[in-house]
Amino acid sequence: MAVCDRKMSIFIFMLAGVVGDDSDGINRTIYPFTSTCAIRGSTVTLPCTFRPLLQYPIIRVRWCQNHPICQDTTPSVYDSKSSNNDPRYQYLGDRTTNCTLQIRDIQMRDNATFRFRMEAQNSKGHFTNQTGVAVTVVDRSRRRISSSSDNNEFKHGETVTLSCTSILISTCSSHQLNITWYRDGVVLPETGPSLRIDPLTAKDSGNYTCALWNDMKTKSEPRSLLVDEEPAGNGQNVNLIVAVVVGVLLAVIILILFIFIARRKLSAEDNCRSAGDETETKHSDKIYSNTMKPTEKSEHEGRELSGCEEEVCYTSVQFQQQKKNHRGRQEEQTEDAVIYSSIATSR
């Protein structure tokens, strides 16, 4: 009985080393999703991250099929210490945090649950997350297109999402499949299982099909989309608004130029008028006659001239001439003629 108890203790100790101590919340493996499906012949990626104990460096990483612990001689699809790994299984991780596994050209025998295991220098650092990732492999089948809308007719500016799924498996997620989309037989750049068109325009009208990448045997039946033309008024209104704005701007610019030119013209005319007045004044000052003062002067006039010694004094005399009957027709009436005379006196 004592021997049996001792063996049981050893088994429990080994199991503790395999599963690992996750009580501190540090030593654990995380799978973003625990199940997925794949089409035979496609590529599927199993994301995975882990956080080992810092005091126990990781020396070995493994991925196993269907084994709950993945220890010792358990067959593995990938082993970092093995040189005979199947090339279909590519380890994309490292020995620090990333434990992602990629399965290429997946086959029906890959229909299993995959688990990751880390092994450290000390057995206390060993750990296997027994949850794993369940992979469902299905044979290739034709695809079908489902739409986010039951209608095939849409208005300009609306949104629609098309999904490419298998006609046999409606519950199998195909988020990791490479899908080829076609519109009227022309390949579209999108490669995911969903095609979102936002916003819809008339050029999006057509027949849409999808298929697994490089496998025309899985091509779906066409699904048609009909998008209304953009209302004619919208484009015309925009053009009209642009034309009005441009016209107003041109009118404002022309008005500003007209005002500027008019002001400059008025300023130039004022300058010319001022210059003409000055010239006319100078010329009128020169119209005078040299009429000498008679020798006989009155005493009063003599006193006036006494203050003009050796000077030239100007005076104006205005004569009003009237038309006389005895003069001939050759004489014409002069209106308000102004005759300037200068009287020079000297002593």
Coordinates of C-alpha atoms in Angstrom, one line a residue:
M1 CA 0.0 0.0 0.0
A2 CA 2.9 2.3 0.8
V3 CA 4.5 1.6 -2.6
C4 CA 1.2 2.4 -4.3
D5 CA 0.9 5.7 -2.5
R6 CA 4.4 6.6 -3.4
K7 CA 3.8 5.9 -7.1
M8 CA 0.6 8.0 -7.0
S9 CA 2.6 10.9 -5.4
I10 CA 5.2 10.7 -8.2
F11 CA 2.4 10.7 -10.9
I12 CA 0.8 13.8 -9.3
F13 CA 4.2 15.5 -9.2
M14 CA 4.8 14.8 -12.9
L15 CA 1.3 16.0 -13.8
A16 CA 1.9 19.2 -11.9
G17 CA 5.1 19.7 -13.9
V18 CA 3.3 19.1 -17.2
V19 CA 0.3 21.3 -16.6
G20 CA 2.2 24.0 -14.8
D21 CA 1.4 26.3 -11.9
D22 CA -0.9 29.0 -13.2
S23 CA -1.9 30.3 -9.8
D24 CA 0.2 33.5 -10.1
G25 CA -1.5 34.5 -13.4
I26 CA 1.7 34.7 -15.3
N27 CA 2.5 31.3 -16.7
R28 CA -0.2 30.6 -19.2
T29 CA -1.1 30.3 -22.9
I30 CA -3.8 32.3 -24.7
Y31 CA -5.7 31.2 -27.8
P32 CA -7.7 34.1 -29.3
F33 CA -10.3 31.5 -30.5
T34 CA -10.7 27.9 -29.6
S35 CA -12.3 26.6 -32.8
T36 CA -12.1 27.2 -36.5
C37 CA -12.8 25.4 -39.8
A38 CA -10.8 25.2 -43.0
I39 CA -11.4 23.9 -46.5
R40 CA -9.2 21.0 -47.5
G41 CA -6.1 22.3 -49.3
S42 CA -6.3 25.8 -47.9
T43 CA -4.1 27.5 -45.2
V44 CA -5.2 28.1 -41.7
T45 CA -3.4 30.0 -38.9
L46 CA -3.8 29.3 -35.2
P47 CA -2.9 32.5 -33.3
C48 CA -1.3 31.9 -29.9
T49 CA 0.5 33.9 -27.2
F50 CA 2.1 32.8 -23.9
R51 CA 3.8 34.3 -20.9
P52 CA 6.4 32.1 -19.2
L53 CA 7.9 32.5 -15.8
L54 CA 10.8 35.0 -16.0
Q55 CA 13.1 32.9 -13.8
Y56 CA 12.7 29.8 -16.0
P57 CA 13.8 30.4 -19.6
I58 CA 12.0 28.4 -22.2
I59 CA 14.1 25.8 -24.0
R60 CA 11.5 23.9 -26.0
V61 CA 8.1 24.6 -27.7
R62 CA 5.8 22.0 -29.2
W63 CA 2.4 21.6 -30.9
C64 CA 0.5 18.4 -30.6
Q65 CA -2.7 16.8 -32.0
N66 CA -5.5 15.6 -29.7
H67 CA -3.1 14.9 -26.7
P68 CA -4.3 16.8 -23.6
I69 CA -0.8 17.3 -22.2
C70 CA 1.7 16.9 -25.1
Q71 CA 4.6 15.6 -23.1
D72 CA 7.6 13.3 -23.4
T73 CA 7.2 11.0 -26.4
T74 CA 3.8 12.2 -27.5
P75 CA 3.7 12.7 -31.3
S76 CA 3.8 16.4 -32.2
V77 CA 3.2 18.2 -35.4
Y78 CA 6.0 20.6 -34.5
D79 CA 8.9 20.3 -32.1
S80 CA 11.6 22.9 -31.8
K81 CA 14.1 20.2 -30.9
S82 CA 13.2 18.0 -33.9
S83 CA 14.7 18.3 -37.4
N84 CA 12.0 16.1 -39.0
N85 CA 9.0 18.4 -38.7
D86 CA 6.4 18.2 -41.4
P87 CA 6.9 21.3 -43.6
R88 CA 3.1 21.8 -43.8
Y89 CA 3.2 22.9 -40.2
Q90 CA 5.1 26.3 -39.8
Y91 CA 5.9 27.7 -36.4
L92 CA 5.5 31.5 -36.7
G93 CA 6.3 32.2 -33.0
D94 CA 9.3 32.3 -30.8
R95 CA 10.4 31.2 -27.3
T96 CA 9.3 34.4 -25.5
T97 CA 5.7 35.4 -26.2
N98 CA 4.5 34.2 -29.6
C99 CA 3.4 30.6 -30.2
T100 CA 1.4 30.9 -33.5
L101 CA 1.1 27.9 -35.7
Q102 CA 0.3 27.9 -39.4
I103 CA -1.0 24.8 -41.3
R104 CA -0.6 24.8 -45.0
D105 CA -2.4 22.6 -47.5
I106 CA -4.6 21.4 -44.7
Q107 CA -5.9 17.8 -45.1
M108 CA -8.8 15.8 -43.7
R109 CA -6.4 14.2 -41.1
D110 CA -5.9 17.6 -39.6
N111 CA -9.5 17.5 -38.3
A112 CA -8.3 17.6 -34.7
T113 CA -7.6 19.7 -31.6
F114 CA -4.2 21.3 -31.5
R115 CA -2.5 22.3 -28.2
F116 CA 0.7 24.2 -27.5
R117 CA 3.3 23.3 -24.8
M118 CA 6.3 25.2 -23.4
E119 CA 9.1 23.6 -21.6
A120 CA 11.6 25.5 -19.4
Q121 CA 14.9 24.6 -17.8
N122 CA 13.1 23.8 -14.6
S123 CA 10.0 21.6 -14.7
K124 CA 8.1 24.3 -12.8
G125 CA 8.2 26.4 -16.0
H126 CA 6.5 23.6 -18.1
F127 CA 2.9 24.4 -19.2
T128 CA 0.2 23.1 -21.5
N129 CA -3.1 24.9 -22.1
Q130 CA -5.4 21.9 -22.4
T131 CA -8.2 23.9 -24.0
G132 CA -6.5 24.0 -27.4
V133 CA -7.9 24.9 -30.8
A134 CA -10.4 22.6 -32.5
V135 CA -10.0 22.6 -36.3
T136 CA -12.7 21.3 -38.5
V137 CA -11.6 20.4 -42.0
V138 CA -14.2 20.1 -44.8
D139 CA -13.9 19.0 -48.4
R140 CA -14.0 21.6 -51.1
S141 CA -17.4 22.7 -52.2
R142 CA -19.0 25.4 -54.2
R143 CA -19.5 28.8 -52.7
R144 CA -22.6 30.9 -52.4
I145 CA -23.1 34.6 -51.9
S146 CA -25.3 36.0 -49.2
S147 CA -26.2 39.7 -48.9
S148 CA -26.8 42.0 -46.0
S149 CA -30.0 43.1 -47.8
D150 CA -32.8 40.9 -49.2
N151 CA -33.2 43.3 -52.2
N152 CA -31.0 43.4 -55.2
E153 CA -31.9 46.9 -56.1
F154 CA -30.3 49.8 -54.3
K155 CA -30.3 53.6 -54.3
H156 CA -27.2 55.7 -55.0
G157 CA -25.2 56.1 -51.7
E158 CA -26.5 53.1 -49.9
T159 CA -24.3 50.3 -48.4
V160 CA -24.3 46.5 -48.9
T161 CA -22.1 43.6 -47.7
L162 CA -21.7 40.4 -49.6
S163 CA -20.4 37.2 -47.9
C164 CA -18.9 34.2 -49.6
T165 CA -19.7 30.9 -47.7
S166 CA -19.9 27.2 -48.4
I167 CA -23.1 25.7 -49.6
L168 CA -22.6 22.7 -47.3
I169 CA -21.4 24.3 -44.1
S170 CA -23.3 27.4 -42.9
T171 CA -21.9 27.3 -39.4
C172 CA -18.2 27.1 -40.4
S173 CA -16.4 30.5 -40.2
S174 CA -14.3 31.2 -43.3
H175 CA -12.5 34.3 -42.0
Q176 CA -9.1 32.8 -42.8
L177 CA -9.9 31.7 -46.4
N178 CA -8.5 33.5 -49.4
I179 CA -11.5 34.4 -51.6
T180 CA -11.5 35.7 -55.1
W181 CA -14.3 38.1 -56.0
Y182 CA -15.6 38.8 -59.5
R183 CA -17.9 41.5 -61.0
D184 CA -19.1 40.6 -64.4
G185 CA -16.2 38.1 -64.7
V186 CA -13.6 40.7 -63.8
V187 CA -11.4 40.0 -60.7
L188 CA -11.8 42.5 -57.9
P189 CA -8.9 43.5 -55.5
E190 CA -10.7 42.2 -52.4
T191 CA -9.6 38.8 -51.1
G192 CA -11.6 38.3 -47.9
P193 CA -14.7 36.3 -47.3
S194 CA -16.8 39.5 -47.1
L195 CA -17.1 42.3 -49.7
R196 CA -18.4 45.6 -48.4
I197 CA -19.4 48.3 -50.9
D198 CA -19.9 51.8 -49.4
P199 CA -21.2 53.9 -50.9
L200 CA -22.9 52.3 -53.8
T201 CA -22.7 54.0 -57.2
A202 CA -24.1 53.1 -60.6
K203 CA -20.7 51.6 -61.6
D204 CA -21.2 48.9 -58.9
S205 CA -24.1 47.4 -60.7
G206 CA -23.4 44.0 -62.1
N207 CA -23.3 40.2 -61.4
Y208 CA -21.0 39.2 -58.5
T209 CA -19.5 35.8 -58.0
C210 CA -16.9 34.4 -55.6
A211 CA -14.6 31.3 -55.3
L212 CA -11.8 29.9 -53.3
W213 CA -8.5 31.3 -54.4
N214 CA -7.1 29.5 -57.5
D215 CA -10.0 27.0 -57.5
M216 CA -12.7 27.8 -60.1
K217 CA -14.5 24.6 -59.3
T218 CA -15.8 26.3 -56.1
K219 CA -17.2 29.4 -57.9
S220 CA -20.6 30.5 -56.7
E221 CA -23.7 31.3 -58.7
P222 CA -23.9 35.0 -59.7
R223 CA -25.7 37.5 -57.5
S224 CA -26.9 40.7 -59.3
L225 CA -26.8 44.2 -57.9
L226 CA -28.7 47.1 -59.5
V227 CA -27.8 50.6 -58.3
D228 CA -29.9 53.6 -59.4
E229 CA -28.2 56.4 -61.3
E230 CA -27.3 59.5 -59.3
P231 CA -30.1 62.0 -59.4
A232 CA -29.5 64.3 -62.3
G233 CA -30.4 67.4 -60.3
N234 CA -27.5 66.8 -57.8
G235 CA -24.8 67.2 -60.4
Q236 CA -26.6 70.1 -62.2
N237 CA -27.1 71.9 -58.9
V238 CA -23.4 71.6 -58.0
N239 CA -22.4 72.9 -61.5
L240 CA -24.9 75.8 -61.2
I241 CA -23.6 76.8 -57.8
V242 CA -20.0 76.8 -59.0
A243 CA -21.0 78.9 -62.1
V244 CA -22.8 81.4 -59.9
V245 CA -19.9 81.7 -57.5
V246 CA -17.4 82.2 -60.3
G247 CA -19.7 84.8 -62.0
V248 CA -20.0 86.8 -58.8
L249 CA -16.3 86.8 -58.2
L250 CA -15.7 88.0 -61.8
A251 CA -18.3 90.7 -61.4
V252 CA -16.7 92.0 -58.2
I253 CA -13.3 92.0 -59.8
I254 CA -14.5 93.9 -62.8
L255 CA -16.3 96.4 -60.6
I256 CA -13.2 97.0 -58.6
L257 CA -11.2 97.6 -61.7
F258 CA -13.8 100.0 -63.2
I259 CA -13.9 102.1 -60.0
F260 CA -10.1 102.2 -59.9
I261 CA -9.8 103.3 -63.5
A262 CA -12.5 105.9 -63.1
R263 CA -10.9 107.4 -60.1
R264 CA -7.5 107.6 -61.8
K265 CA -9.2 109.2 -64.8
L266 CA -10.9 111.9 -62.7
S267 CA -7.7 112.6 -60.8
A268 CA -5.9 113.0 -64.1
E269 CA -8.5 115.5 -65.4
D270 CA -8.4 117.5 -62.2
N271 CA -4.6 117.8 -62.5
C272 CA -4.9 118.9 -66.1
R273 CA -7.6 121.5 -65.2
S274 CA -5.5 122.9 -62.5
A275 CA -2.5 123.2 -64.8
G276 CA -4.6 124.9 -67.5
D277 CA -5.9 127.5 -65.0
E278 CA -2.4 128.4 -63.9
T279 CA -1.3 128.7 -67.6
E280 CA -4.3 130.9 -68.5
T281 CA -3.6 133.2 -65.5
K282 CA 0.0 133.7 -66.6
H283 CA -1.0 134.5 -70.2
S284 CA -3.7 137.0 -69.2
D285 CA -1.3 138.9 -67.0
K286 CA 0.8 139.6 -70.1
I287 CA -2.0 141.3 -72.0
Y288 CA -1.5 145.0 -71.5
S289 CA -0.6 148.1 -73.6
N290 CA 2.1 150.7 -72.9
T291 CA 0.2 153.9 -72.6
M292 CA 2.2 156.7 -71.2
K293 CA 0.6 159.1 -68.8
P294 CA -0.1 162.6 -70.2
T295 CA 2.2 165.3 -68.9
E296 CA -0.7 167.3 -67.5
K297 CA -1.7 165.8 -64.2
S298 CA -3.8 167.0 -61.5
E299 CA -2.5 167.7 -58.2
H300 CA -4.3 164.7 -56.7
E301 CA -2.9 162.4 -59.4
G302 CA 0.5 163.7 -58.8
R303 CA 0.2 162.7 -55.2
E304 CA -0.8 159.2 -56.2
L305 CA 2.2 158.9 -58.5
S306 CA 4.6 160.2 -55.9
G307 CA 4.4 156.8 -54.2
C308 CA 5.3 155.0 -57.4
E309 CA 8.7 156.2 -58.0
E310 CA 10.8 154.0 -60.3
E311 CA 8.0 151.4 -60.3
V312 CA 5.5 150.2 -62.8
C313 CA 1.9 150.5 -61.6
Y314 CA -0.9 148.5 -63.3
T315 CA -4.4 149.6 -63.5
S316 CA -7.3 148.2 -65.3
V317 CA -9.9 150.3 -67.2
Q318 CA -13.1 148.7 -68.4
F319 CA -14.9 150.3 -71.4
Q320 CA -18.5 149.4 -72.2
Q321 CA -18.9 149.9 -75.9
Q322 CA -22.3 150.2 -77.4
K323 CA -23.3 149.6 -81.0
K324 CA -23.9 152.9 -83.0
N325 CA -26.2 153.2 -85.8
H326 CA -23.9 155.4 -88.0
R327 CA -21.2 152.7 -88.0
G328 CA -21.1 150.1 -90.7
R329 CA -21.9 146.5 -90.5
Q330 CA -18.3 145.7 -90.4
E331 CA -18.1 146.8 -86.8
E332 CA -19.2 144.2 -84.4
Q333 CA -20.3 144.6 -80.8
T334 CA -17.7 143.5 -78.3
E335 CA -19.0 142.4 -75.0
D336 CA -17.5 143.5 -71.8
A337 CA -14.0 144.0 -73.3
V338 CA -11.3 144.4 -70.7
I339 CA -8.3 146.5 -71.7
Y340 CA -5.3 146.5 -69.6
S341 CA -2.9 149.4 -69.7
S342 CA 0.2 150.2 -67.8
I343 CA 1.2 153.6 -66.8
A344 CA 4.8 154.1 -66.1
T345 CA 6.1 157.1 -64.3
S346 CA 9.6 158.0 -63.4
R347 CA 11.3 160.8 -61.7

